[in-house]
Amino acid sequence: MAELRVSQDPAYFRRQGVLARFRLTPWRFKWFMALYPPLLVNGVRALRVAPTYQHVRVKLAKTWLNTNFNGSIFGGTLAAAFDPWLGVMYWQILNHRGVHALVVNLSLKVEFKRPALTSVWMDFTVTDAEVEAALASLAERGKYVVPYTVQALDRQGTCIAQAEVVLHIRTRQATQPTAGISF
């Protein structure tokens, strides 16, 4: 099995841009995501972030900004609430281990089960085995594709929507730019 190259060279970070050195504490991660405009406007907020970034509990609050004429939360708002979390979690997990990777969502497929008439909650979890599988695949092939299924639950625990998120993770080379990377 090949070994992943871990860079601590400051010049590497200058070449990769400011985001490559963004190692956030869980508290800062929570507030950074809370103030991100697409999430802020839609009422999406991280309630809990595990110290290892392997679990995030998210609340999508029902507000007048995200309620449609039927009195339920817009489907696009639900999709937006599913979108960023797993990718950013993997990015932070790998970044804290010194592995510089590009993490993107390949696809997001949302199946709406019933109208979201109240606020909804989502739990995003990445297990230790999944992190180890990602590290092994990155070391061996330089990329890792993983699907996740996440549910949005209302106050009664009823499934409102279920999403399948497929992530593509690729290691960054020292000469690779931060934008314009082809797959």
Short mmCIF file of C-alpha atoms in Angstrom, two decimals:
data_model
loop_
_atom_site.label_atom_id
_atom_site.label_comp_id
_atom_site.label_asym_id
_atom_site.label_seq_id
_atom_site.Cartn_x
_atom_site.Cartn_y
_atom_site.Cartn_z
CA MET A 1 0.00 0.00 0.00
CA ALA A 2 1.34 3.44 -0.97
CA GLU A 3 1.90 6.07 1.69
CA LEU A 4 0.05 9.40 1.58
CA ARG A 5 2.34 12.40 1.48
CA VAL A 6 1.64 14.80 4.33
CA SER A 7 2.83 18.33 3.71
CA GLN A 8 3.77 20.76 6.43
CA ASP A 9 5.69 23.01 4.01
CA PRO A 10 4.41 26.62 4.23
CA ALA A 11 5.20 27.12 0.53
CA TYR A 12 2.77 24.28 -0.27
CA PHE A 13 -0.03 26.17 1.46
CA ARG A 14 0.81 29.41 -0.39
CA ARG A 15 0.58 27.55 -3.72
CA GLN A 16 -2.72 25.87 -2.76
CA GLY A 17 -4.52 28.99 -1.62
CA VAL A 18 -6.06 30.08 1.63
CA LEU A 19 -8.59 27.24 1.89
CA ALA A 20 -5.90 24.54 2.02
CA ARG A 21 -4.83 25.76 5.44
CA PHE A 22 -8.33 26.16 6.86
CA ARG A 23 -8.14 23.88 9.87
CA LEU A 24 -11.16 24.91 11.86
CA THR A 25 -12.02 24.03 15.42
CA PRO A 26 -15.48 22.46 15.75
CA TRP A 27 -16.81 25.68 17.28
CA ARG A 28 -15.45 27.82 14.41
CA PHE A 29 -16.66 25.26 11.88
CA LYS A 30 -20.15 25.52 13.33
CA TRP A 31 -20.18 29.33 13.16
CA PHE A 32 -18.48 29.51 9.77
CA MET A 33 -21.23 27.30 8.34
CA ALA A 34 -23.96 29.20 10.24
CA LEU A 35 -22.85 32.49 8.68
CA TYR A 36 -22.49 31.06 5.16
CA PRO A 37 -25.20 33.05 3.30
CA PRO A 38 -27.03 30.17 1.51
CA LEU A 39 -27.40 28.32 4.80
CA LEU A 40 -28.11 31.41 6.91
CA VAL A 41 -30.96 32.61 4.69
CA ASN A 42 -32.51 29.14 4.51
CA GLY A 43 -32.43 28.59 8.28
CA VAL A 44 -29.89 25.75 8.19
CA ARG A 45 -27.70 25.50 11.29
CA ALA A 46 -25.31 22.96 12.79
CA LEU A 47 -26.44 22.17 16.32
CA ARG A 48 -23.60 19.81 17.28
CA VAL A 49 -20.22 19.10 15.73
CA ALA A 50 -18.13 16.23 17.09
CA PRO A 51 -14.51 17.12 17.98
CA THR A 52 -13.36 14.68 15.26
CA TYR A 53 -15.85 16.11 12.68
CA GLN A 54 -17.28 12.61 12.30
CA HIS A 55 -20.77 13.60 13.40
CA VAL A 56 -22.78 16.75 12.70
CA ARG A 57 -26.39 17.31 13.74
CA VAL A 58 -28.14 19.88 11.55
CA LYS A 59 -31.43 21.69 12.04
CA LEU A 60 -33.44 23.19 9.20
CA ALA A 61 -35.77 25.66 10.93
CA LYS A 62 -39.09 26.43 9.29
CA THR A 63 -39.23 30.19 8.76
CA TRP A 64 -41.26 32.54 6.58
CA LEU A 65 -38.27 32.71 4.18
CA ASN A 66 -38.33 28.99 3.38
CA THR A 67 -42.08 28.25 3.54
CA ASN A 68 -44.09 27.78 0.34
CA PHE A 69 -47.81 28.46 -0.29
CA ASN A 70 -48.73 25.00 1.03
CA GLY A 71 -47.23 25.82 4.42
CA SER A 72 -44.33 23.39 4.04
CA ILE A 73 -40.58 23.93 3.57
CA PHE A 74 -39.46 24.34 -0.04
CA GLY A 75 -37.93 21.20 -1.56
CA GLY A 76 -34.92 23.20 -2.73
CA THR A 77 -34.28 24.32 0.82
CA LEU A 78 -34.30 20.68 1.96
CA ALA A 79 -31.83 19.83 -0.82
CA ALA A 80 -29.62 22.78 0.19
CA ALA A 81 -29.64 21.51 3.78
CA PHE A 82 -28.34 18.08 2.66
CA ASP A 83 -25.69 19.43 0.31
CA PRO A 84 -22.53 20.76 2.03
CA TRP A 85 -22.12 18.81 5.25
CA LEU A 86 -20.54 15.47 4.29
CA GLY A 87 -18.08 17.11 1.91
CA VAL A 88 -16.95 19.68 4.45
CA MET A 89 -16.77 17.01 7.17
CA TYR A 90 -14.45 14.84 5.06
CA TRP A 91 -12.41 17.89 4.08
CA GLN A 92 -11.86 18.79 7.75
CA ILE A 93 -11.23 15.18 8.82
CA LEU A 94 -8.55 14.74 6.16
CA ASN A 95 -7.10 18.22 6.61
CA HIS A 96 -6.66 17.66 10.36
CA ARG A 97 -4.78 14.45 9.54
CA GLY A 98 -2.47 16.37 7.19
CA VAL A 99 -3.98 14.94 3.98
CA HIS A 100 -4.74 17.66 1.46
CA ALA A 101 -7.71 16.61 -0.62
CA LEU A 102 -10.32 18.02 -2.93
CA VAL A 103 -13.81 16.92 -1.88
CA VAL A 104 -16.81 17.51 -4.15
CA ASN A 105 -20.36 16.21 -4.36
CA LEU A 106 -20.79 14.09 -7.48
CA SER A 107 -24.53 13.84 -7.01
CA LEU A 108 -27.35 14.63 -4.65
CA LYS A 109 -30.62 12.78 -5.11
CA VAL A 110 -33.46 13.76 -2.78
CA GLU A 111 -36.60 11.69 -2.38
CA PHE A 112 -39.38 13.66 -0.70
CA LYS A 113 -41.53 11.41 1.50
CA ARG A 114 -44.04 13.93 2.93
CA PRO A 115 -44.41 17.71 3.35
CA ALA A 116 -42.11 19.32 5.91
CA LEU A 117 -44.68 21.16 8.04
CA THR A 118 -42.27 21.71 10.97
CA SER A 119 -38.53 22.14 11.40
CA VAL A 120 -36.46 19.09 10.45
CA TRP A 121 -33.23 17.55 11.75
CA MET A 122 -30.49 15.61 9.98
CA ASP A 123 -27.62 13.57 11.38
CA PHE A 124 -24.49 13.23 9.25
CA THR A 125 -22.08 10.54 10.46
CA VAL A 126 -18.74 9.33 9.10
CA THR A 127 -17.45 6.20 10.87
CA ASP A 128 -13.82 5.39 11.66
CA ALA A 129 -13.98 2.51 9.16
CA GLU A 130 -15.14 4.89 6.41
CA VAL A 131 -12.30 7.30 7.17
CA GLU A 132 -9.76 4.45 7.09
CA ALA A 133 -11.24 3.18 3.79
CA ALA A 134 -10.94 6.69 2.36
CA LEU A 135 -7.31 7.02 3.50
CA ALA A 136 -6.43 3.61 2.05
CA SER A 137 -8.09 4.38 -1.28
CA LEU A 138 -6.46 7.82 -1.47
CA ALA A 139 -3.05 6.28 -0.78
CA GLU A 140 -3.54 3.52 -3.33
CA ARG A 141 -5.45 5.21 -6.18
CA GLY A 142 -5.46 8.90 -5.30
CA LYS A 143 -9.26 9.04 -5.26
CA TYR A 144 -12.26 7.75 -3.35
CA VAL A 145 -15.96 7.75 -4.25
CA VAL A 146 -18.45 7.06 -1.47
CA PRO A 147 -22.27 7.20 -1.30
CA TYR A 148 -24.18 8.20 1.83
CA THR A 149 -27.87 8.06 2.65
CA VAL A 150 -29.20 10.69 5.06
CA GLN A 151 -32.73 11.26 6.35
CA ALA A 152 -34.49 14.46 7.38
CA LEU A 153 -36.73 13.82 10.39
CA ASP A 154 -39.43 15.99 11.91
CA ARG A 155 -40.20 16.42 15.65
CA GLN A 156 -42.09 13.14 15.79
CA GLY A 157 -39.22 11.25 14.14
CA THR A 158 -41.09 10.84 10.85
CA CYS A 159 -38.93 10.74 7.73
CA ILE A 160 -39.69 13.84 5.65
CA ALA A 161 -37.03 13.35 2.99
CA GLN A 162 -34.17 11.00 2.22
CA ALA A 163 -31.10 12.01 0.26
CA GLU A 164 -28.33 10.04 -1.36
CA VAL A 165 -25.12 12.06 -1.45
CA VAL A 166 -22.21 10.74 -3.52
CA LEU A 167 -18.82 12.26 -2.68
CA HIS A 168 -15.69 12.26 -4.81
CA ILE A 169 -12.45 12.74 -2.87
CA ARG A 170 -9.13 13.23 -4.63
CA THR A 171 -5.68 13.98 -3.24
CA ARG A 172 -4.10 17.26 -4.25
CA GLN A 173 -0.62 17.24 -5.67
CA ALA A 174 1.82 20.00 -4.72
CA THR A 175 1.63 21.50 -8.23
CA GLN A 176 -2.12 21.13 -8.64
CA PRO A 177 -4.12 24.40 -8.51
CA THR A 178 -7.07 24.81 -6.18
CA ALA A 179 -9.56 25.57 -8.97
CA GLY A 180 -10.15 24.19 -12.43
CA ILE A 181 -9.28 20.59 -11.57
CA SER A 182 -10.72 18.09 -14.02
CA PHE A 183 -11.97 14.68 -13.00
#
